[in-house]
Short mmCIF file of C-alpha atoms in Angstrom, two decimals:
data_model
loop_
_atom_site.label_atom_id
_atom_site.label_comp_id
_atom_site.label_asym_id
_atom_site.label_seq_id
_atom_site.Cartn_x
_atom_site.Cartn_y
_atom_site.Cartn_z
CA UNK Z 1 -0.59 -17.27 9.02
CA UNK Z 2 -2.65 -16.21 6.02
CA UNK Z 3 0.33 -14.49 4.47
CA UNK Z 4 2.45 -17.60 5.01
CA UNK Z 5 -0.21 -19.81 3.44
CA UNK Z 6 -0.46 -17.46 0.44
CA UNK Z 7 3.32 -17.45 0.07
CA UNK Z 8 3.50 -21.29 0.15
CA UNK Z 9 0.78 -21.67 -2.48
CA UNK Z 10 2.39 -19.01 -4.66
CA UNK Z 11 5.74 -20.75 -4.50
CA UNK Z 12 4.15 -24.08 -5.45
CA UNK Z 13 2.45 -22.43 -8.42
CA UNK Z 14 5.70 -20.82 -9.52
CA UNK Z 15 7.54 -24.20 -9.26
CA UNK Z 16 4.93 -25.89 -11.49
CA UNK Z 17 5.20 -23.02 -14.00
CA UNK Z 18 9.03 -23.27 -14.10
CA UNK Z 19 8.91 -27.05 -14.67
CA UNK Z 20 6.46 -26.51 -17.58
CA UNK Z 21 8.54 -23.78 -19.12
CA UNK Z 22 11.80 -25.74 -18.84
CA UNK Z 23 10.14 -28.82 -20.34
CA UNK Z 24 8.84 -26.82 -23.27
CA UNK Z 25 12.22 -25.28 -23.84
CA UNK Z 26 13.91 -28.75 -23.88
CA UNK Z 27 11.29 -29.90 -26.37
CA UNK Z 28 12.02 -26.95 -28.66
CA UNK Z 29 15.83 -27.43 -28.41
CA UNK Z 30 15.54 -31.15 -29.19
CA UNK Z 31 13.26 -30.67 -32.23
CA UNK Z 32 14.82 -27.54 -33.67
CA UNK Z 33 18.53 -27.95 -32.96
CA UNK Z 34 19.27 -31.55 -32.16
CA UNK Z 35 16.87 -33.58 -34.30
CA UNK Z 36 17.46 -31.33 -37.35
CA UNK Z 37 21.21 -31.65 -37.38
CA UNK Z 38 21.35 -35.29 -38.44
CA UNK Z 39 19.68 -34.72 -41.78
CA UNK Z 40 22.34 -34.84 -44.57
CA UNK Z 41 21.80 -35.65 -48.19
CA UNK Z 42 18.93 -35.25 -50.64
CA UNK Z 43 15.90 -33.58 -49.21
CA UNK Z 44 13.85 -35.84 -51.44
CA UNK Z 45 15.30 -38.85 -49.61
CA UNK Z 46 15.78 -37.45 -46.13
CA UNK Z 47 12.81 -35.10 -45.65
CA UNK Z 48 10.85 -36.20 -42.56
CA UNK Z 49 7.70 -36.75 -44.57
CA UNK Z 50 9.59 -38.96 -47.09
CA UNK Z 51 11.41 -41.22 -44.70
CA UNK Z 52 9.98 -44.56 -43.76
CA UNK Z 53 8.06 -44.28 -40.48
CA UNK Z 54 8.15 -46.66 -37.51
CA UNK Z 55 6.64 -50.07 -37.91
CA UNK Z 56 3.41 -51.08 -36.27
CA UNK Z 57 5.35 -53.19 -33.71
CA UNK Z 58 7.36 -50.21 -32.65
CA UNK Z 59 4.43 -47.81 -32.60
CA UNK Z 60 2.21 -50.16 -30.58
CA UNK Z 61 4.82 -51.10 -27.97
CA UNK Z 62 7.50 -48.74 -26.62
CA UNK Z 63 6.32 -45.62 -28.46
CA UNK Z 64 2.75 -46.03 -27.42
CA UNK Z 65 3.68 -46.98 -23.88
CA UNK Z 66 5.83 -43.89 -23.53
CA UNK Z 67 3.03 -41.67 -24.83
CA UNK Z 68 0.47 -43.23 -22.52
CA UNK Z 69 2.70 -43.03 -19.44
CA UNK Z 70 3.59 -39.44 -20.20
CA UNK Z 71 -0.09 -38.55 -20.57
CA UNK Z 72 -0.96 -40.33 -17.33
CA UNK Z 73 1.83 -38.56 -15.41
CA UNK Z 74 0.66 -35.26 -16.80
CA UNK Z 75 -2.96 -35.98 -15.77
CA UNK Z 76 -1.81 -36.98 -12.26
CA UNK Z 77 0.16 -33.76 -11.91
CA UNK Z 78 -2.82 -31.70 -13.10
CA UNK Z 79 -5.27 -33.67 -10.97
CA UNK Z 80 -3.19 -33.25 -7.79
CA UNK Z 81 -1.56 -29.82 -8.30
CA UNK Z 82 -4.67 -27.84 -9.35
CA UNK Z 83 -6.83 -28.88 -6.35
CA UNK Z 84 -3.91 -28.16 -4.02
CA UNK Z 85 -3.45 -24.77 -5.68
CA UNK Z 86 -7.10 -23.84 -5.40
CA UNK Z 87 -7.34 -25.07 -1.85
CA UNK Z 88 -5.00 -22.28 -0.97
CA UNK Z 89 -7.13 -19.64 -2.72
CA UNK Z 90 -8.99 -18.52 0.46
CA UNK Z 91 -5.67 -18.12 2.18
CA UNK Z 92 -4.29 -16.10 -0.72
CA UNK Z 93 -7.38 -13.85 -0.70
CA UNK Z 94 -7.17 -13.36 3.10
CA UNK Z 95 -3.44 -12.72 2.74
CA UNK Z 96 -4.19 -10.05 0.16
CA UNK Z 97 -6.79 -8.49 2.46
CA UNK Z 98 -4.30 -8.44 5.33
CA UNK Z 99 -1.61 -7.01 3.10
CA UNK Z 100 -3.94 -4.31 1.75
CA UNK Z 101 -5.19 -3.55 5.21
CA UNK Z 102 -1.63 -3.07 6.39
CA UNK Z 103 -0.89 -0.76 3.41
CA UNK Z 104 -4.03 1.27 4.02
CA UNK Z 105 -3.36 1.50 7.76
CA UNK Z 106 0.22 2.64 7.20
CA UNK Z 107 -0.73 5.29 4.66
CA UNK Z 108 -3.77 6.33 6.75
CA UNK Z 109 -1.49 6.72 9.79
CA UNK Z 110 0.76 9.04 7.84
CA UNK Z 111 -2.27 11.09 6.68
CA UNK Z 112 -3.59 11.22 10.26
CA UNK Z 113 -0.31 12.46 11.75
CA UNK Z 114 0.02 15.10 9.02
CA UNK Z 115 -3.51 16.44 9.03
CA UNK Z 116 -5.48 15.26 12.10
CA UNK Z 117 -3.10 14.71 15.04
CA UNK Z 118 -2.74 18.48 15.72
CA UNK Z 119 -6.39 18.42 16.95
CA UNK Z 120 -7.21 14.83 17.76
CA UNK Z 121 -3.84 14.05 19.36
CA UNK Z 122 -1.22 11.50 18.51
CA UNK Z 123 -2.80 8.09 18.02
CA UNK Z 124 -6.27 9.75 18.05
CA UNK Z 125 -6.26 10.00 21.87
CA UNK Z 126 -7.95 13.45 21.90
CA UNK Z 127 -6.70 16.98 22.33
CA UNK Z 128 -7.74 20.60 22.10
CA UNK Z 129 -7.69 23.28 19.41
CA UNK Z 130 -8.03 27.02 19.52
CA UNK Z 131 -11.00 28.40 17.61
CA UNK Z 132 -13.56 31.18 17.89
CA UNK Z 133 -17.32 31.47 18.02
CA UNK Z 134 -19.31 33.91 15.91
CA UNK Z 135 -22.89 35.11 15.73
CA UNK Z 136 -25.29 34.37 12.87
CA UNK Z 137 -23.77 37.23 10.87
CA UNK Z 138 -20.28 35.86 11.23
CA UNK Z 139 -19.17 38.50 13.77
CA UNK Z 140 -16.57 37.46 16.31
CA UNK Z 141 -17.91 36.74 19.83
CA UNK Z 142 -15.15 35.01 21.82
CA UNK Z 143 -12.01 32.93 21.54
CA UNK Z 144 -12.37 29.43 22.93
CA UNK Z 145 -10.43 26.24 23.38
CA UNK Z 146 -12.35 23.34 21.80
CA UNK Z 147 -11.99 19.91 23.45
CA UNK Z 148 -11.46 17.58 20.46
CA UNK Z 149 -12.69 14.01 21.16
CA UNK Z 150 -10.58 10.86 20.99
CA UNK Z 151 -11.30 8.68 17.97
CA UNK Z 152 -10.51 5.38 19.68
CA UNK Z 153 -14.19 4.47 19.88
CA UNK Z 154 -15.47 6.15 16.72
CA UNK Z 155 -16.44 2.92 14.96
CA UNK Z 156 -18.43 1.76 17.96
CA UNK Z 157 -20.63 4.88 17.71
CA UNK Z 158 -20.63 5.62 13.98
CA UNK Z 159 -20.82 3.41 10.90
CA UNK Z 160 -18.07 3.60 8.33
CA UNK Z 161 -20.32 5.51 5.98
CA UNK Z 162 -21.09 8.03 8.74
CA UNK Z 163 -17.40 8.41 9.47
CA UNK Z 164 -16.83 8.85 5.69
CA UNK Z 165 -19.61 11.49 5.62
CA UNK Z 166 -18.03 13.41 8.48
CA UNK Z 167 -14.57 13.23 6.89
CA UNK Z 168 -15.96 14.37 3.54
CA UNK Z 169 -18.21 17.18 4.75
CA UNK Z 170 -17.00 18.08 8.24
CA UNK Z 171 -19.23 18.57 11.26
CA UNK Z 172 -20.63 22.13 11.42
CA UNK Z 173 -20.70 24.10 13.68
CA UNK Z 174 -17.71 22.35 15.32
CA UNK Z 175 -14.08 23.00 14.26
CA UNK Z 176 -14.16 19.74 12.28
CA UNK Z 177 -13.71 20.85 8.68
CA UNK Z 178 -14.46 19.09 5.41
CA UNK Z 179 -11.47 16.95 4.36
CA UNK Z 180 -12.86 14.89 1.47
CA UNK Z 181 -13.13 16.00 -2.11
CA UNK Z 182 -17.00 15.83 -2.15
CA UNK Z 183 -16.99 18.53 0.57
CA UNK Z 184 -14.32 20.65 -1.09
CA UNK Z 185 -11.44 19.22 0.93
CA UNK Z 186 -7.99 18.08 -0.25
CA UNK Z 187 -8.29 14.31 0.18
CA UNK Z 188 -9.17 11.80 -2.51
CA UNK Z 189 -11.60 8.95 -2.03
CA UNK Z 190 -8.77 6.51 -1.44
CA UNK Z 191 -7.09 8.78 1.10
CA UNK Z 192 -10.37 9.02 3.05
CA UNK Z 193 -10.60 5.17 2.98
CA UNK Z 194 -7.04 4.97 4.23
CA UNK Z 195 -7.94 7.29 7.12
CA UNK Z 196 -10.93 5.11 8.00
CA UNK Z 197 -8.74 2.05 7.97
CA UNK Z 198 -6.27 3.75 10.29
CA UNK Z 199 -9.08 4.84 12.61
CA UNK Z 200 -10.28 1.18 12.69
CA UNK Z 201 -6.78 0.11 13.70
CA UNK Z 202 -6.74 2.30 16.80
CA UNK Z 203 -10.12 1.28 18.19
CA UNK Z 204 -10.13 0.11 21.78
CA UNK Z 205 -11.17 -3.42 22.77
CA UNK Z 206 -14.55 -3.84 24.50
CA UNK Z 207 -12.80 -4.33 27.83
CA UNK Z 208 -10.79 -1.15 27.36
CA UNK Z 209 -13.90 0.78 26.45
CA UNK Z 210 -15.71 -0.26 29.65
CA UNK Z 211 -12.60 0.65 31.62
CA UNK Z 212 -12.59 4.12 30.05
CA UNK Z 213 -16.30 4.63 30.76
CA UNK Z 214 -15.85 3.61 34.39
CA UNK Z 215 -12.70 5.72 34.68
CA UNK Z 216 -14.68 8.83 33.62
CA UNK Z 217 -17.35 8.18 36.14
CA UNK Z 218 -14.76 7.66 38.90
CA UNK Z 219 -13.09 10.92 38.01
CA UNK Z 220 -16.41 12.78 38.32
CA UNK Z 221 -17.13 11.50 41.84
CA UNK Z 222 -13.57 11.81 43.13
CA UNK Z 223 -14.10 15.03 45.02
CA UNK Z 224 -17.41 13.79 46.53
CA UNK Z 225 -15.72 10.55 47.73
CA UNK Z 226 -12.79 12.43 49.24
CA UNK Z 227 -15.18 14.79 51.02
CA UNK Z 228 -17.07 11.82 52.44
CA UNK Z 229 -13.83 10.06 53.41
CA UNK Z 230 -11.62 12.72 55.05
CA UNK Z 231 -9.34 10.02 56.42
CA UNK Z 232 -8.55 8.80 52.94
CA UNK Z 233 -8.11 12.39 51.72
CA UNK Z 234 -5.63 13.18 54.49
CA UNK Z 235 -3.65 10.00 53.94
CA UNK Z 236 -3.43 10.69 50.23
CA UNK Z 237 -2.30 14.27 50.82
CA UNK Z 238 0.37 13.04 53.21
CA UNK Z 239 1.57 10.36 50.76
CA UNK Z 240 1.83 12.91 47.91
CA UNK Z 241 3.69 15.28 50.19
CA UNK Z 242 6.10 12.44 51.08
CA UNK Z 243 6.82 11.87 47.39
CA UNK Z 244 7.85 15.50 47.02
CA UNK Z 245 9.85 15.48 50.24
CA UNK Z 246 11.83 12.31 49.28
CA UNK Z 247 14.00 14.29 46.87
CA UNK Z 248 17.05 12.27 45.79
CA UNK Z 249 16.39 9.51 48.31
CA UNK Z 250 15.33 6.79 45.86
CA UNK Z 251 14.27 4.32 48.52
CA UNK Z 252 12.04 6.88 50.26
CA UNK Z 253 10.58 8.12 46.95
CA UNK Z 254 9.79 4.51 45.85
CA UNK Z 255 8.13 3.71 49.19
CA UNK Z 256 6.06 6.95 49.04
CA UNK Z 257 5.08 6.22 45.44
CA UNK Z 258 3.87 2.72 46.39
CA UNK Z 259 1.80 4.28 49.19
CA UNK Z 260 0.23 6.78 46.75
CA UNK Z 261 -0.57 3.92 44.30
CA UNK Z 262 -2.19 1.87 47.06
CA UNK Z 263 -4.28 4.83 48.22
CA UNK Z 264 -5.34 5.67 44.65
CA UNK Z 265 -6.46 2.05 44.22
CA UNK Z 266 -8.45 2.33 47.47
CA UNK Z 267 -9.96 5.56 46.27
CA UNK Z 268 -10.95 3.95 42.96
CA UNK Z 269 -12.57 1.00 44.66
CA UNK Z 270 -14.38 3.29 47.05
CA UNK Z 271 -15.57 5.44 44.14
CA UNK Z 272 -16.84 2.46 42.18
CA UNK Z 273 -18.85 1.35 45.21
CA UNK Z 274 -20.14 4.93 45.61
CA UNK Z 275 -21.33 4.84 41.99
CA UNK Z 276 -23.03 1.47 42.44
CA UNK Z 277 -24.93 2.87 45.44
CA UNK Z 278 -26.43 5.77 43.43
CA UNK Z 279 -29.96 5.46 42.12
CA UNK Z 280 -30.44 5.21 38.29
CA UNK Z 281 -31.06 8.93 37.58
CA UNK Z 282 -27.95 9.84 39.61
CA UNK Z 283 -25.86 7.27 37.73
CA UNK Z 284 -27.43 8.53 34.51
CA UNK Z 285 -26.30 12.06 35.23
CA UNK Z 286 -22.69 10.87 35.59
CA UNK Z 287 -23.00 8.87 32.35
CA UNK Z 288 -24.67 11.81 30.57
CA UNK Z 289 -21.70 14.09 31.41
CA UNK Z 290 -19.02 11.49 30.67
CA UNK Z 291 -17.16 13.16 27.86
CA UNK Z 292 -17.05 11.28 24.54
CA UNK Z 293 -18.83 8.34 26.21
CA UNK Z 294 -21.76 10.50 27.22
CA UNK Z 295 -24.33 12.91 25.86
CA UNK Z 296 -23.44 16.38 27.19
CA UNK Z 297 -20.92 17.04 24.43
CA UNK Z 298 -23.75 17.48 21.98
CA UNK Z 299 -26.78 18.22 24.17
CA UNK Z 300 -25.40 20.73 26.71
CA UNK Z 301 -24.33 24.27 25.61
CA UNK Z 302 -20.60 25.01 25.95
CA UNK Z 303 -19.78 21.53 27.24
CA UNK Z 304 -17.25 20.94 24.48
CA UNK Z 305 -15.34 24.17 24.93
CA UNK Z 306 -13.84 26.57 27.44
CA UNK Z 307 -13.23 30.28 27.18
CA UNK Z 308 -9.71 31.42 26.48
CA UNK Z 309 -8.65 33.99 29.02
CA UNK Z 310 -7.10 37.32 28.05
CA UNK Z 311 -3.85 36.62 29.86
CA UNK Z 312 -1.14 34.48 28.34
CA UNK Z 313 1.82 33.06 30.31
CA UNK Z 314 5.13 32.91 28.42
CA UNK Z 315 5.63 29.46 26.98
CA UNK Z 316 2.27 28.19 28.19
CA UNK Z 317 -0.17 29.72 25.75
CA UNK Z 318 -3.54 31.22 26.59
CA UNK Z 319 -5.18 30.64 29.98
CA UNK Z 320 -8.28 28.50 29.57
CA UNK Z 321 -11.19 29.27 31.84
CA UNK Z 322 -12.58 26.03 33.16
CA UNK Z 323 -16.37 25.56 33.08
CA UNK Z 324 -18.05 26.68 36.33
CA UNK Z 325 -15.18 28.96 37.47
CA UNK Z 326 -15.77 32.51 38.66
CA UNK Z 327 -13.76 33.82 35.66
CA UNK Z 328 -15.97 31.91 33.21
CA UNK Z 329 -19.11 33.23 34.90
CA UNK Z 330 -17.74 36.77 34.48
CA UNK Z 331 -16.97 36.07 30.82
CA UNK Z 332 -20.50 34.78 30.21
CA UNK Z 333 -21.93 37.87 31.94
CA UNK Z 334 -19.76 40.16 29.79
CA UNK Z 335 -20.90 38.53 26.57
CA UNK Z 336 -24.53 38.61 27.72
CA UNK Z 337 -27.09 36.98 25.53
CA UNK Z 338 -24.56 36.06 22.85
CA UNK Z 339 -23.40 33.06 24.88
CA UNK Z 340 -25.95 30.37 25.81
CA UNK Z 341 -26.29 29.54 29.49
CA UNK Z 342 -24.77 26.23 30.64
CA UNK Z 343 -27.95 24.25 31.10
CA UNK Z 344 -27.56 20.44 31.34
CA UNK Z 345 -29.26 18.99 28.30
CA UNK Z 346 -30.20 22.49 27.12
CA UNK Z 347 -29.29 21.82 23.51
CA UNK Z 348 -26.23 22.61 21.38
CA UNK Z 349 -25.13 20.44 18.47
CA UNK Z 350 -27.98 18.09 19.51
CA UNK Z 351 -31.52 19.16 20.41
CA UNK Z 352 -32.73 20.54 23.76
CA UNK Z 353 -33.67 17.64 26.06
CA UNK Z 354 -35.28 19.74 28.83
CA UNK Z 355 -38.90 20.71 29.61
CA UNK Z 356 -40.18 17.24 28.88
CA UNK Z 357 -39.06 17.14 25.25
CA UNK Z 358 -37.87 13.53 25.57
CA UNK Z 359 -41.32 12.55 26.98
CA UNK Z 360 -43.02 14.03 23.96
CA UNK Z 361 -40.56 12.38 21.56
CA UNK Z 362 -40.70 8.94 23.12
CA UNK Z 363 -43.84 7.65 24.79
CA UNK Z 364 -41.98 4.97 26.74
CA UNK Z 365 -38.57 4.66 28.33
CA UNK Z 366 -38.03 1.48 26.30
CA UNK Z 367 -38.48 3.36 23.01
CA UNK Z 368 -36.21 6.12 24.29
CA UNK Z 369 -33.52 3.54 25.33
CA UNK Z 370 -33.80 1.83 21.95
CA UNK Z 371 -32.97 5.02 20.10
CA UNK Z 372 -30.01 5.74 22.38
CA UNK Z 373 -28.85 2.17 21.76
CA UNK Z 374 -28.85 2.20 17.93
CA UNK Z 375 -28.63 5.92 17.13
CA UNK Z 376 -30.00 7.63 14.02
CA UNK Z 377 -30.08 5.69 10.78
CA UNK Z 378 -30.38 7.11 7.27
CA UNK Z 379 -34.02 7.38 6.27
CA UNK Z 380 -35.32 5.67 9.47
CA UNK Z 381 -37.61 7.76 11.68
CA UNK Z 382 -37.42 7.64 15.45
CA UNK Z 383 -39.84 8.54 18.20
CA UNK Z 384 -42.89 10.65 17.51
CA UNK Z 385 -41.16 13.42 15.55
CA UNK Z 386 -37.73 12.21 14.44
CA UNK Z 387 -37.06 11.86 10.77
CA UNK Z 388 -33.83 9.84 10.86
CA UNK Z 389 -31.37 12.08 9.12
CA UNK Z 390 -28.46 9.74 9.46
CA UNK Z 391 -24.98 11.08 8.68
CA UNK Z 392 -23.82 10.31 12.20
CA UNK Z 393 -25.89 13.08 13.80
CA UNK Z 394 -26.92 10.81 16.68
CA UNK Z 395 -24.34 8.08 17.39
CA UNK Z 396 -25.12 4.61 18.74
CA UNK Z 397 -24.21 3.94 22.34
CA UNK Z 398 -25.46 0.39 22.93
CA UNK Z 399 -24.35 -1.63 19.88
CA UNK Z 400 -21.33 -1.51 17.56
CA UNK Z 401 -22.44 -0.01 14.26
CA UNK Z 402 -19.17 0.25 12.37
CA UNK Z 403 -20.34 -2.23 9.72
CA UNK Z 404 -24.00 -1.13 9.63
CA UNK Z 405 -23.85 0.49 6.19
CA UNK Z 406 -21.03 -1.58 4.69
CA UNK Z 407 -23.24 -3.52 2.26
CA UNK Z 408 -21.11 -5.36 -0.35
CA UNK Z 409 -18.01 -3.29 0.19
CA UNK Z 410 -14.52 -4.69 0.55
CA UNK Z 411 -13.73 -6.95 3.60
CA UNK Z 412 -11.04 -4.34 4.36
CA UNK Z 413 -13.65 -2.53 6.38
CA UNK Z 414 -14.89 -5.21 8.78
CA UNK Z 415 -14.93 -4.19 12.46
CA UNK Z 416 -17.94 -5.21 14.52
CA UNK Z 417 -17.27 -8.99 14.47
CA UNK Z 418 -14.65 -10.18 16.94
CA UNK Z 419 -12.07 -12.85 16.04
CA UNK Z 420 -14.14 -15.56 17.78
CA UNK Z 421 -17.13 -14.79 15.52
CA UNK Z 422 -19.16 -12.96 18.19
CA UNK Z 423 -20.55 -9.48 17.82
CA UNK Z 424 -18.56 -6.61 19.30
CA UNK Z 425 -20.69 -4.93 22.03
CA UNK Z 426 -21.44 -1.23 22.15
CA UNK Z 427 -19.81 1.36 24.39
CA UNK Z 428 -22.44 1.26 27.09
CA UNK Z 429 -24.39 -1.59 28.69
CA UNK Z 430 -28.19 -1.83 28.68
CA UNK Z 431 -28.25 -0.87 32.40
CA UNK Z 432 -26.12 2.21 31.75
CA UNK Z 433 -28.36 3.31 28.90
CA UNK Z 434 -31.44 2.79 31.10
CA UNK Z 435 -29.84 5.06 33.72
CA UNK Z 436 -29.18 7.74 31.13
CA UNK Z 437 -32.78 7.53 29.94
CA UNK Z 438 -34.04 7.85 33.52
CA UNK Z 439 -31.95 11.03 33.92
CA UNK Z 440 -32.97 12.52 30.52
CA UNK Z 441 -36.67 11.89 31.12
CA UNK Z 442 -36.44 13.85 34.35
CA UNK Z 443 -34.72 16.94 32.86
#
């Protein structure tokens, strides 16, 4: 709509300009070519400044009337056309913003697919990348497969300036390298802005975010629910077996697939009820370990990566040892003290939360929850010992902070206000954050 309004106003302005130019051209043609041709004879007699001029009767009637009417028409055109033109200025500006946003998004998408999708996945949906861990001296310790987070909620958790900081300088000690020129990377300032605009374009809606959060919790309790409901487990196994046994029988395969879908829906509803019946610390543990929507990625050693096994199957790449498997335990034992133990909340990219550290940092659960809600801000201290380093070190989980540091920058980078004028909520609700705090304060 804004582009259409801008186009209409631009066309009106062009039409007025064309009329003015054509009128001026006619005036020049009349005075230079037409009016001058009739002069023949002595210049002394026929020069314009020597000829008798119009009489007072002629000047004060038709000539004067024509001049006055022409002036009035011109004033009417100016008085009507200029306000109409400027009434469309907000639409033209918004149209330019939308056009520029589209340009930035398109170019940012190309940059993303070329430079980022190999790790973050197509559309920023997450992925994995092979890397290695080293000791403090840079010596190789082990090959690992790093779980790269999805970026579809990045501007809920980080402000645009924090995203820019991460793009410019990377995120040591993770595989995220510096991409911007300030950090020695290959991208210009505008290319980084284009990437940010593309990331904004792929952000999930608030409803989708809550669905993803709940989906992660449901996945965590799936095995527990199936163990508590052996009837449901058996029916699901039989339905999945029926899908495989259907073969080329399309009718049987379709019926079996419908049965599987119905049972999966029953399992999800049962799991959601199971989660609601948990006490706050138990719910908090699920939320704490909920991938990019939780806390363990930064606060639990090895949560973001898996060991790469020594065996490689043709066409499948290296075998990745899942956390908690016997193989991973053997790998940890082999590497000894070089690999930190998997201790929930034991500290990794983020600080250690065990042994009462959160109780010393925050005197009350309310203060603790407030920090989890808004995250770290540049130059703003938190708790009893925090200095507020900013730079996206501690993301926000309870409010949308994408615009927090925007200041007077271009409206291209607006995100946290919804189309109806309301504020976009954060990734987690206040009750969910309270459950996380209850879990963390008991570590």
